[in-house]
């Protein structure tokens, strides 16, 4: 009875109405128990019957699962990739919400960056000369440190962020787990605006491949690595040419002098 | 219709005067057949358990190796064969090696007394029930040795739990078994089966049968250490209990004997209470009995045993594990008094001839 309802008359409070007992499911054990009225239903013997009843109840449930294969929840993942069903609120990757023209509404307010508990969001801005305000340069999201707490999505005042279900994000290099979310690999806006079919435009706006979002950090590291490899190759080439020159010099010396003096060994 | 029983041991005896070598070959073939039967039964049971367990829990179970995973058990068996057989440094090496063999031997020795059909029984002893009860006790010896020799406290705890549990429940199981012995008047297993020609003991004995059946099933489940009585393994408490330190082939021996013990329990239950290979007969209903006789006895045995195995699996994947004190209370305060009362009542029934189709 709700507390704010009108108070009942005093006499009805004095003689409270006896409610009928709630209708209970009666199993086999319950039927036996009901059939034997002299059993104390709360005592030890009644406890045995209640135990039997609950065991039968459990067996009924599991037996029901066995009989109905439709209750199986297992998904045969690599085979059913096309028909895979993921929960709506499954959080796999942070993504930007785009409007129908392919623009996002991020205003560089950095509330998500502040809210992120472990600095998984790193936002950099750049000057927007026309309006003397900053605009988004790169929105880096680090999957490797993200705890998928959803706080950034909740705090965003412009509804820019969302978690989507593209969960196949495993890579062999941890550095590839940094994503630049505002990265856009599709055609430029002038081309997009000429597209008549909105569906085609939407499709053209999708990112080209799962790794295209890898952040600048990773690209920089890759670049460094490439530079190092090139430098090493150059060093090795130089060394090889030096060795060749030395060999040629030695050969020339041997040809000029059949008996080389002991100082000749230090040459080179 | 009479059911002449001819065991493999008797056939070997027939062959012996003619040519000892033929008899020896026959024995050899029997040993091979029993081994093959046990292996195949074990593999099938493990696969069935995994599939049925999965569907009890809204899962699919093995699906990848072969059609619906039918080859999964074979792949697992191969994997176990190829694994390194580790004896821990501080373990008692001899006992550690002996334990799974003993556990397996106990089950194997029971297997030869099981009447699977009038023509398919390795040996038919006149003290069959006593023999089965005695020899199945070897299994607990294997478990105790396994836990003791591993030199690991969890293994020892598991083994001691198993010892206490099996010895306690042996009492109730034997009391339930004695009810059938009283009614059939024989200890011979084939004799017990033949005594059920007029009907199975589970319903012919005025309720005593079904009570004894329930007690035997509960106590038997406890004896083979399956959930809800799997305290000996207790995956969540003892990290697999007595066989924690076992790997490779020796672990598979424990594993296989566990599953075959389930088969043995189901076969014994169906032999004692559900008529074994005897078709479903109702007293003097000759036509009905004739129709039932069309199905051969071996198939009857298979159906009943399969049904019992399914029931035991159903128990396992439904019931929660008991605590040690609850386990002991169930045995000594509930099952044992009921078993004694049941034994006295059935003795009275036998003496007064007060049961269905008494001779």
XYZ file of C-alpha atoms in Angstrom:
627
model
C 0.000 0.000 0.000
C 1.510 3.336 -0.952
C 2.286 5.632 1.923
C 0.645 8.704 0.488
C -2.762 7.094 -0.069
C -5.783 8.044 1.962
C -5.734 6.516 5.416
C -8.165 3.616 5.785
C -10.838 3.701 8.518
C -9.671 2.689 11.972
C -11.725 -0.524 12.192
C -10.172 -1.956 9.024
C -6.729 -1.365 10.494
C -7.734 -3.246 13.632
C -8.845 -6.306 11.612
C -6.386 -6.604 8.734
C -7.603 -8.534 5.757
C -5.960 -11.921 5.393
C -4.428 -12.084 1.969
C -4.692 -15.347 0.047
C -1.323 -17.108 -0.120
C 0.508 -16.475 -3.402
C -0.038 -19.202 -5.929
C 3.027 -21.436 -5.939
C 4.329 -23.873 -8.472
C 3.839 -27.362 -7.054
C 6.215 -30.023 -8.344
C 6.291 -33.757 -7.694
C 7.698 -33.297 -4.204
C 5.093 -30.638 -3.475
C 2.338 -32.949 -4.619
C 3.606 -35.662 -2.269
C 3.902 -33.124 0.523
C 0.396 -31.843 -0.086
C -1.005 -35.365 -0.137
C 0.408 -36.159 3.295
C -1.218 -33.618 5.627
C 0.312 -34.860 8.916
C 3.864 -33.959 7.850
C 5.188 -30.856 9.588
C 6.050 -28.797 6.546
C 8.690 -26.746 8.323
C 10.338 -29.615 10.221
C 13.048 -32.082 9.278
C 10.812 -34.461 7.320
C 9.187 -31.557 5.542
C 12.698 -30.326 4.768
C 13.480 -33.586 2.999
C 10.374 -33.217 0.874
C 11.152 -29.589 0.139
C 14.657 -30.633 -0.881
C 13.291 -33.292 -3.230
C 10.896 -30.744 -4.648
C 13.629 -28.207 -5.327
C 15.823 -30.883 -6.907
C 13.014 -31.826 -9.269
C 12.502 -28.145 -10.030
C 16.150 -27.800 -10.980
C 16.040 -30.891 -13.147
C 12.979 -29.531 -14.895
C 14.843 -26.350 -15.781
C 17.968 -28.047 -17.112
C 15.894 -30.677 -18.881
C 13.948 -27.879 -20.541
C 17.195 -26.402 -21.845
C 18.212 -29.804 -23.192
C 14.883 -30.305 -24.937
C 14.864 -26.877 -26.586
C 17.981 -26.338 -28.713
C 16.762 -22.803 -29.434
C 17.970 -21.790 -25.976
C 21.601 -22.299 -26.986
C 23.440 -18.984 -26.778
C 26.798 -20.101 -28.187
C 27.871 -18.298 -31.362
C 30.119 -20.124 -33.799
C 32.229 -17.054 -34.332
C 34.477 -17.316 -37.364
C 31.829 -19.205 -39.341
C 28.893 -16.948 -38.524
C 30.761 -13.718 -39.061
C 28.034 -12.528 -41.435
C 25.159 -13.239 -39.091
C 26.933 -12.506 -35.830
C 24.626 -10.963 -33.252
C 26.233 -8.559 -30.817
C 24.481 -6.786 -27.966
C 23.464 -3.222 -28.782
C 25.564 -1.751 -26.017
C 28.643 -3.832 -26.800
C 31.722 -1.615 -26.395
C 34.523 -2.543 -28.734
C 35.872 0.638 -30.308
C 35.365 4.309 -29.717
C 34.078 6.052 -32.836
C 32.873 9.471 -33.966
C 29.284 10.173 -34.843
C 29.077 11.911 -38.199
C 26.133 13.815 -39.567
C 24.759 13.168 -43.039
C 27.362 15.405 -44.621
C 30.253 13.617 -42.989
C 30.966 16.270 -40.381
C 31.396 15.633 -36.692
C 30.410 18.106 -34.003
C 33.525 17.981 -31.873
C 34.199 21.497 -30.554
C 37.468 20.734 -28.802
C 35.894 21.266 -25.388
C 38.113 18.487 -23.988
C 35.515 17.316 -21.482
C 36.080 13.729 -22.560
C 39.810 14.114 -22.181
C 39.285 15.439 -18.651
C 36.849 12.669 -17.818
C 39.005 9.850 -19.097
C 40.303 8.024 -16.014
C 43.602 6.898 -17.497
C 44.458 9.368 -20.249
C 43.360 7.165 -23.085
C 42.127 10.202 -25.008
C 44.664 12.746 -26.229
C 43.267 15.730 -28.116
C 45.305 18.273 -30.008
C 43.880 21.416 -31.547
C 45.037 23.841 -34.179
C 44.304 27.484 -34.897
C 41.336 28.207 -37.092
C 42.422 31.555 -38.564
C 39.049 32.745 -39.822
C 37.325 32.757 -36.428
C 40.288 32.968 -34.053
C 39.143 29.772 -32.372
C 40.745 26.382 -32.161
C 39.533 23.444 -34.130
C 40.196 19.741 -33.786
C 43.482 18.582 -35.208
C 43.640 15.027 -33.974
C 41.546 13.013 -31.573
C 43.738 10.118 -30.473
C 42.128 7.222 -28.662
C 44.367 4.536 -27.192
C 42.647 1.181 -27.242
C 45.529 -0.435 -25.375
C 44.920 1.588 -22.214
C 41.174 2.170 -22.535
C 39.041 0.458 -19.879
C 35.824 0.850 -21.900
C 34.164 2.625 -18.998
C 31.999 4.656 -21.401
C 32.520 7.845 -19.392
C 33.671 9.854 -22.436
C 30.506 8.934 -24.300
C 28.353 9.931 -21.345
C 30.014 13.273 -20.703
C 30.204 14.473 -24.327
C 27.754 17.407 -24.542
C 27.507 17.252 -28.344
C 26.959 13.519 -28.706
C 30.083 13.122 -30.796
C 31.382 9.865 -29.367
C 29.935 6.401 -29.386
C 31.169 2.886 -28.745
C 30.508 0.541 -31.630
C 30.778 -3.186 -32.039
C 33.679 -3.580 -34.446
C 35.579 -5.841 -32.134
C 38.161 -7.373 -34.455
C 40.904 -4.973 -33.444
C 43.740 -7.343 -32.631
C 47.130 -6.498 -34.140
C 50.634 -7.820 -33.698
C 52.056 -4.444 -32.747
C 50.737 -2.707 -29.655
C 51.515 0.698 -31.128
C 48.884 0.114 -33.781
C 46.252 0.252 -31.068
C 46.281 4.048 -31.038
C 43.533 5.386 -33.241
C 42.979 8.856 -34.626
C 39.226 9.062 -34.570
C 38.757 12.173 -36.695
C 40.850 10.640 -39.429
C 39.002 10.584 -42.713
C 40.169 8.470 -45.597
C 37.335 9.117 -48.041
C 36.874 11.656 -50.812
C 37.002 15.397 -50.116
C 33.855 17.366 -49.354
C 33.477 18.836 -52.835
C 33.350 15.359 -54.316
C 31.045 14.120 -51.606
C 28.553 16.931 -52.129
C 28.187 16.057 -55.790
C 27.044 12.545 -54.884
C 23.273 12.242 -55.435
C 22.585 9.021 -53.579
C 22.763 9.606 -49.798
C 23.499 5.921 -49.225
C 26.459 6.004 -51.563
C 27.674 9.147 -49.837
C 27.423 7.462 -46.476
C 29.323 4.456 -47.779
C 32.028 6.672 -49.214
C 32.406 8.326 -45.836
C 33.302 5.083 -44.062
C 36.909 4.536 -43.072
C 38.771 2.556 -45.712
C 40.302 -0.192 -43.532
C 40.521 -0.974 -39.840
C 44.122 0.178 -39.562
C 43.711 3.462 -41.343
C 42.870 4.973 -38.005
C 46.276 4.233 -36.492
C 47.577 7.309 -34.803
C 50.358 9.664 -35.723
C 52.488 8.222 -32.929
C 52.569 4.844 -34.584
C 53.242 6.383 -37.978
C 56.081 8.373 -36.516
C 57.582 5.318 -34.919
C 57.284 3.442 -38.182
C 58.989 6.323 -39.906
C 61.780 6.310 -37.351
C 62.179 2.618 -37.799
C 62.386 2.979 -41.574
C 64.991 5.738 -41.171
C 67.007 3.554 -38.866
C 66.848 0.648 -41.265
C 67.947 2.898 -44.133
C 70.786 4.307 -42.047
C 71.941 0.865 -41.101
C 71.793 -0.247 -44.723
C 73.846 2.799 -45.710
C 76.376 2.083 -42.969
C 76.672 -1.500 -44.060
C 77.091 -0.515 -47.695
C 79.846 1.913 -46.706
C 81.552 -0.748 -44.649
C 81.319 -3.244 -47.497
C 82.815 -0.756 -49.957
C 85.608 -0.010 -47.458
C 86.373 -3.708 -47.082
C 86.382 -4.110 -50.850
C 88.714 -1.150 -51.244
C 91.029 -2.609 -48.593
C 91.072 -5.985 -50.334
C 91.782 -4.325 -53.653
C 94.593 -2.281 -52.113
C 96.095 -5.401 -50.539
C 95.874 -7.251 -53.831
C 97.511 -4.332 -55.628
C 100.289 -4.190 -52.997
C 100.849 -7.941 -53.326
C 101.116 -7.620 -57.079
C 103.596 -4.714 -56.845
C 105.818 -6.273 -54.155
C 106.265 -10.075 -54.020
C 107.918 -9.735 -50.578
C 106.007 -7.109 -48.633
C 107.802 -5.324 -45.794
C 106.468 -5.922 -42.250
C 104.983 -2.365 -42.131
C 102.738 -3.255 -45.033
C 100.516 -5.213 -42.662
C 99.420 -2.017 -40.951
C 98.248 -0.459 -44.168
C 94.493 0.057 -44.302
C 10.182 -68.568 -22.155
C 13.361 -69.558 -20.408
C 16.616 -67.701 -20.669
C 19.584 -70.080 -20.741
C 22.721 -68.227 -19.643
C 26.010 -69.163 -21.247
C 28.983 -67.139 -20.119
C 32.263 -66.663 -21.917
C 34.066 -68.438 -19.087
C 31.835 -71.495 -19.588
C 32.461 -71.493 -23.319
C 36.196 -71.385 -22.664
C 35.729 -74.332 -20.343
C 33.930 -76.226 -23.113
C 36.803 -75.550 -25.481
C 39.474 -76.597 -23.000
C 39.239 -80.440 -23.277
C 39.394 -80.311 -27.099
C 42.302 -77.973 -27.624
C 43.935 -75.828 -24.935
C 45.325 -73.518 -27.614
C 41.870 -72.694 -28.964
C 40.770 -71.953 -25.426
C 43.789 -69.714 -24.909
C 43.051 -67.896 -28.159
C 39.448 -67.491 -27.074
C 40.560 -65.983 -23.770
C 42.937 -63.663 -25.598
C 40.165 -62.529 -27.938
C 37.908 -61.962 -24.947
C 40.513 -59.792 -23.261
C 40.948 -57.789 -26.470
C 37.207 -57.413 -26.860
C 36.751 -56.251 -23.262
C 39.571 -53.737 -23.661
C 38.155 -52.430 -26.925
C 34.679 -52.271 -25.426
C 35.924 -50.283 -22.458
C 37.897 -47.860 -24.574
C 35.069 -47.230 -26.977
C 32.532 -46.919 -24.171
C 34.795 -44.479 -22.378
C 35.256 -42.329 -25.471
C 31.544 -42.356 -26.256
C 30.648 -41.511 -22.671
C 33.059 -38.595 -22.538
C 31.692 -37.207 -25.800
C 28.104 -37.735 -24.652
C 28.797 -36.081 -21.331
C 30.320 -33.044 -22.991
C 27.489 -32.647 -25.474
C 24.704 -33.255 -22.986
C 26.320 -31.021 -20.384
C 26.631 -28.281 -22.964
C 22.973 -28.455 -23.925
C 21.935 -28.512 -20.262
C 23.759 -25.189 -19.961
C 22.570 -23.527 -23.195
C 25.883 -24.247 -24.900
C 26.860 -26.331 -27.918
C 29.846 -28.301 -26.655
C 32.535 -29.566 -29.020
C 31.646 -28.590 -32.590
C 34.893 -28.340 -34.526
C 36.593 -31.739 -34.782
C 34.495 -33.872 -37.076
C 30.734 -33.616 -37.533
C 29.416 -31.875 -34.400
C 32.715 -32.641 -32.728
C 32.439 -36.440 -32.772
C 36.189 -36.836 -33.161
C 36.963 -34.452 -30.309
C 37.408 -37.205 -27.724
C 39.767 -39.117 -30.006
C 41.814 -35.979 -30.521
C 41.904 -35.414 -26.766
C 42.922 -39.014 -26.146
C 45.779 -38.680 -28.653
C 46.852 -35.471 -26.975
C 46.875 -37.172 -23.568
C 48.912 -40.070 -24.953
C 51.542 -37.709 -26.309
C 51.832 -35.640 -23.142
C 54.747 -35.922 -20.799
C 54.154 -38.246 -17.905
C 55.322 -36.308 -14.886
C 56.059 -37.845 -11.492
C 56.645 -34.984 -9.029
C 60.073 -34.922 -7.388
C 58.830 -35.454 -3.843
C 56.159 -37.965 -4.798
C 56.275 -41.611 -3.843
C 57.088 -42.822 -7.335
C 55.969 -46.427 -7.005
C 52.604 -45.602 -5.433
C 52.157 -42.691 -7.812
C 52.437 -45.067 -10.737
C 50.400 -47.795 -9.061
C 47.401 -45.634 -8.099
C 45.748 -45.163 -11.532
C 46.331 -48.815 -12.335
C 44.551 -49.861 -9.146
C 41.726 -47.444 -9.833
C 41.345 -48.860 -13.316
C 41.673 -52.465 -12.136
C 38.794 -52.089 -9.692
C 36.511 -50.970 -12.473
C 37.813 -53.623 -14.877
C 37.178 -56.438 -12.412
C 33.585 -55.308 -11.930
C 33.163 -55.187 -15.682
C 33.730 -58.937 -16.104
C 30.804 -59.804 -13.833
C 28.244 -57.595 -15.584
C 25.495 -59.555 -17.304
C 24.975 -57.708 -20.588
C 22.879 -60.389 -22.258
C 22.274 -64.128 -21.714
C 25.144 -64.882 -24.047
C 27.359 -61.922 -23.185
C 28.826 -62.120 -19.723
C 32.449 -62.866 -19.041
C 32.054 -64.716 -15.766
C 28.950 -65.516 -13.753
C 29.854 -66.094 -10.115
C 27.359 -67.480 -7.646
C 28.421 -64.663 -5.303
C 28.287 -62.005 -8.012
C 26.778 -59.239 -5.873
C 29.323 -59.786 -3.102
C 32.114 -59.845 -5.664
C 31.006 -56.572 -7.257
C 30.681 -54.863 -3.881
C 34.089 -56.075 -2.767
C 36.001 -55.404 -5.944
C 34.562 -51.952 -6.571
C 36.223 -51.016 -3.267
C 39.572 -51.221 -5.047
C 38.728 -47.961 -6.767
C 38.871 -46.040 -3.499
C 42.255 -47.589 -2.826
C 43.520 -46.135 -6.090
C 42.139 -42.717 -5.219
C 43.618 -42.793 -1.718
C 46.999 -43.881 -3.035
C 46.901 -41.221 -5.725
C 46.238 -38.478 -3.180
C 48.737 -39.844 -0.682
C 51.620 -40.447 -3.067
C 51.313 -37.042 -4.746
C 52.705 -35.361 -1.609
C 50.346 -32.456 -2.106
C 47.989 -31.305 0.598
C 45.065 -30.621 -1.721
C 45.435 -34.025 -3.299
C 45.561 -35.618 0.134
C 42.489 -33.675 1.255
C 40.612 -34.762 -1.847
C 41.658 -38.359 -1.395
C 40.659 -38.383 2.275
C 37.295 -36.861 1.431
C 36.856 -39.506 -1.234
C 37.796 -42.253 1.211
C 35.377 -41.072 3.887
C 32.647 -40.545 1.337
C 32.967 -43.842 -0.482
C 33.216 -45.918 2.691
C 30.175 -44.149 4.181
C 28.008 -44.511 1.127
C 29.063 -48.108 0.608
C 26.875 -48.923 3.633
C 23.732 -47.463 2.116
C 24.442 -48.920 -1.289
C 24.873 -52.372 0.195
C 21.654 -52.041 2.218
C 19.771 -51.118 -0.932
C 21.384 -53.968 -2.800
C 20.422 -56.418 -0.058
C 16.765 -55.616 -0.682
C 17.093 -57.023 -4.185
C 19.083 -59.987 -2.895
C 16.277 -60.687 -0.416
C 13.601 -60.579 -3.070
C 15.465 -62.594 -5.669
C 16.954 -65.022 -3.166
C 20.307 -65.233 -4.909
C 23.642 -63.446 -5.069
C 24.272 -64.531 -8.639
C 23.879 -61.590 -11.026
C 22.338 -63.611 -13.841
C 20.058 -65.210 -11.258
C 18.929 -61.757 -10.128
C 18.166 -60.850 -13.726
C 16.216 -64.058 -14.244
C 14.268 -63.538 -11.035
C 12.801 -60.426 -12.684
C 11.107 -62.394 -15.451
C 7.709 -61.567 -13.955
C 8.565 -57.894 -13.574
C 11.307 -55.584 -12.462
C 12.049 -55.290 -8.761
C 11.635 -51.538 -8.856
C 7.844 -51.862 -9.053
C 7.153 -55.434 -7.956
C 8.242 -54.896 -4.372
C 5.456 -52.639 -3.074
C 7.470 -49.451 -2.800
C 10.476 -51.116 -1.180
C 11.954 -51.453 -4.648
C 11.664 -47.822 -5.568
C 13.030 -46.664 -2.208
C 15.968 -49.053 -2.566
C 16.449 -47.848 -6.136
C 16.590 -44.220 -5.012
C 19.014 -45.020 -2.204
C 21.222 -47.094 -4.489
C 21.262 -44.356 -7.103
C 22.187 -41.648 -4.584
C 24.803 -43.778 -2.844
C 26.171 -44.985 -6.170
C 26.519 -41.433 -7.450
C 28.421 -40.652 -4.275
C 30.639 -43.690 -4.754
C 31.687 -42.721 -8.247
C 32.529 -39.188 -7.032
C 30.273 -37.333 -9.384
C 28.470 -34.083 -8.753
C 26.652 -33.435 -6.402
C 29.150 -35.576 -4.496
C 32.362 -34.578 -6.273
C 34.077 -33.358 -3.135
C 37.077 -35.507 -3.937
C 37.789 -33.421 -7.025
C 36.150 -30.189 -6.009
C 37.479 -28.185 -8.947
C 36.669 -24.891 -7.282
C 38.178 -25.795 -3.890
C 40.830 -28.452 -4.341
C 41.998 -27.753 -7.908
C 40.990 -31.243 -9.083
C 41.749 -33.014 -5.800
C 43.436 -36.360 -5.869
C 44.543 -36.215 -9.495
C 46.068 -32.744 -9.407
C 49.591 -34.099 -9.844
C 48.746 -36.509 -12.615
C 49.312 -35.846 -16.273
C 49.312 -37.651 -19.571
C 48.459 -41.302 -19.679
C 48.069 -41.797 -15.950
C 45.599 -38.933 -15.711
C 43.674 -40.452 -18.584
C 43.520 -43.720 -16.651
C 41.845 -41.924 -13.753
C 39.585 -40.060 -16.120
C 38.590 -43.145 -18.054
C 37.961 -45.188 -14.929
C 35.780 -42.380 -13.594
C 33.608 -42.496 -16.686
C 33.539 -46.265 -16.866
C 32.592 -46.356 -13.191
C 29.538 -44.397 -14.222
C 28.803 -47.068 -16.804
C 29.303 -49.787 -14.201
C 26.971 -48.028 -11.770
C 24.315 -47.608 -14.452
C 24.676 -51.225 -15.489
C 24.445 -52.444 -11.898
C 21.396 -50.274 -11.216
C 19.645 -51.562 -14.286
C 20.631 -55.136 -13.491
C 19.375 -55.001 -9.921
C 16.291 -52.842 -10.217
C 15.344 -52.576 -13.882
C 15.782 -56.187 -14.893
C 19.144 -55.981 -16.643
C 18.793 -57.652 -20.020
C 15.340 -58.948 -19.128
C 12.616 -57.415 -21.317
C 9.752 -55.550 -19.669
C 7.433 -58.288 -18.450
C 4.237 -58.008 -16.484
C 3.458 -61.244 -14.639
C 1.317 -63.574 -16.705
C 0.417 -61.152 -19.511
C 1.686 -63.630 -22.091
C 0.914 -61.588 -25.200
C 2.472 -58.416 -23.825
C 5.534 -60.353 -22.698
C 5.816 -61.977 -26.109
C 5.766 -58.586 -27.827
C 8.453 -57.305 -25.467
C 10.589 -60.393 -26.140
C 10.935 -59.337 -29.789
C 13.549 -56.801 -28.735
C 16.725 -58.768 -27.994
C 18.040 -58.774 -24.401
C 21.285 -57.025 -25.325
C 19.309 -54.033 -26.590
C 17.207 -53.951 -23.420
C 20.387 -53.801 -21.380
C 21.736 -51.018 -23.600
C 18.544 -48.970 -23.346
C 18.329 -49.261 -19.580
C 21.987 -48.512 -19.018
C 21.862 -45.538 -21.356
C 18.827 -44.218 -19.544
C 20.543 -44.532 -16.186
C 23.693 -42.851 -17.506
C 21.578 -40.002 -18.818
C 19.914 -39.655 -15.434
C 23.280 -39.522 -13.663
C 24.492 -36.902 -16.141
C 21.303 -34.948 -15.572
C 22.012 -34.995 -11.823
C 25.540 -33.816 -12.398
C 24.643 -30.789 -14.459
C 21.753 -29.717 -12.263
C 22.599 -30.193 -8.615
C 25.006 -28.056 -6.608
C 27.864 -29.700 -4.755
C 27.267 -30.664 -1.122
C 29.384 -29.549 1.802
C 31.305 -32.240 3.690
C 29.034 -32.065 6.755
C 25.918 -32.105 4.586
C 27.298 -35.133 2.798
C 27.794 -37.034 6.029
C 24.419 -35.939 7.392
C 22.696 -37.140 4.246
C 24.319 -40.542 4.587
C 24.206 -41.250 8.300
C 21.050 -39.397 9.304
C 18.827 -39.775 6.263
C 19.843 -42.553 3.897
C 20.994 -45.105 6.464
C 17.817 -45.059 8.648
C 15.635 -45.160 5.553
C 17.737 -48.019 4.211
C 17.391 -50.061 7.412
C 13.653 -49.530 7.636
C 13.343 -50.397 3.974
C 15.351 -53.583 4.499
C 13.102 -54.692 7.380
C 9.944 -53.922 5.446
C 11.164 -55.813 2.422
C 12.213 -58.750 4.610
C 8.668 -58.821 5.956
C 7.354 -58.684 2.385
C 9.538 -61.601 1.360
C 8.614 -63.719 4.373
C 4.895 -63.151 3.899
C 5.144 -63.414 0.118
C 3.447 -60.062 -0.088
C 4.713 -58.698 -3.400
C 3.528 -58.771 -6.987
C 3.740 -62.136 -8.766
C 5.304 -63.958 -5.850
C 5.953 -67.567 -6.659
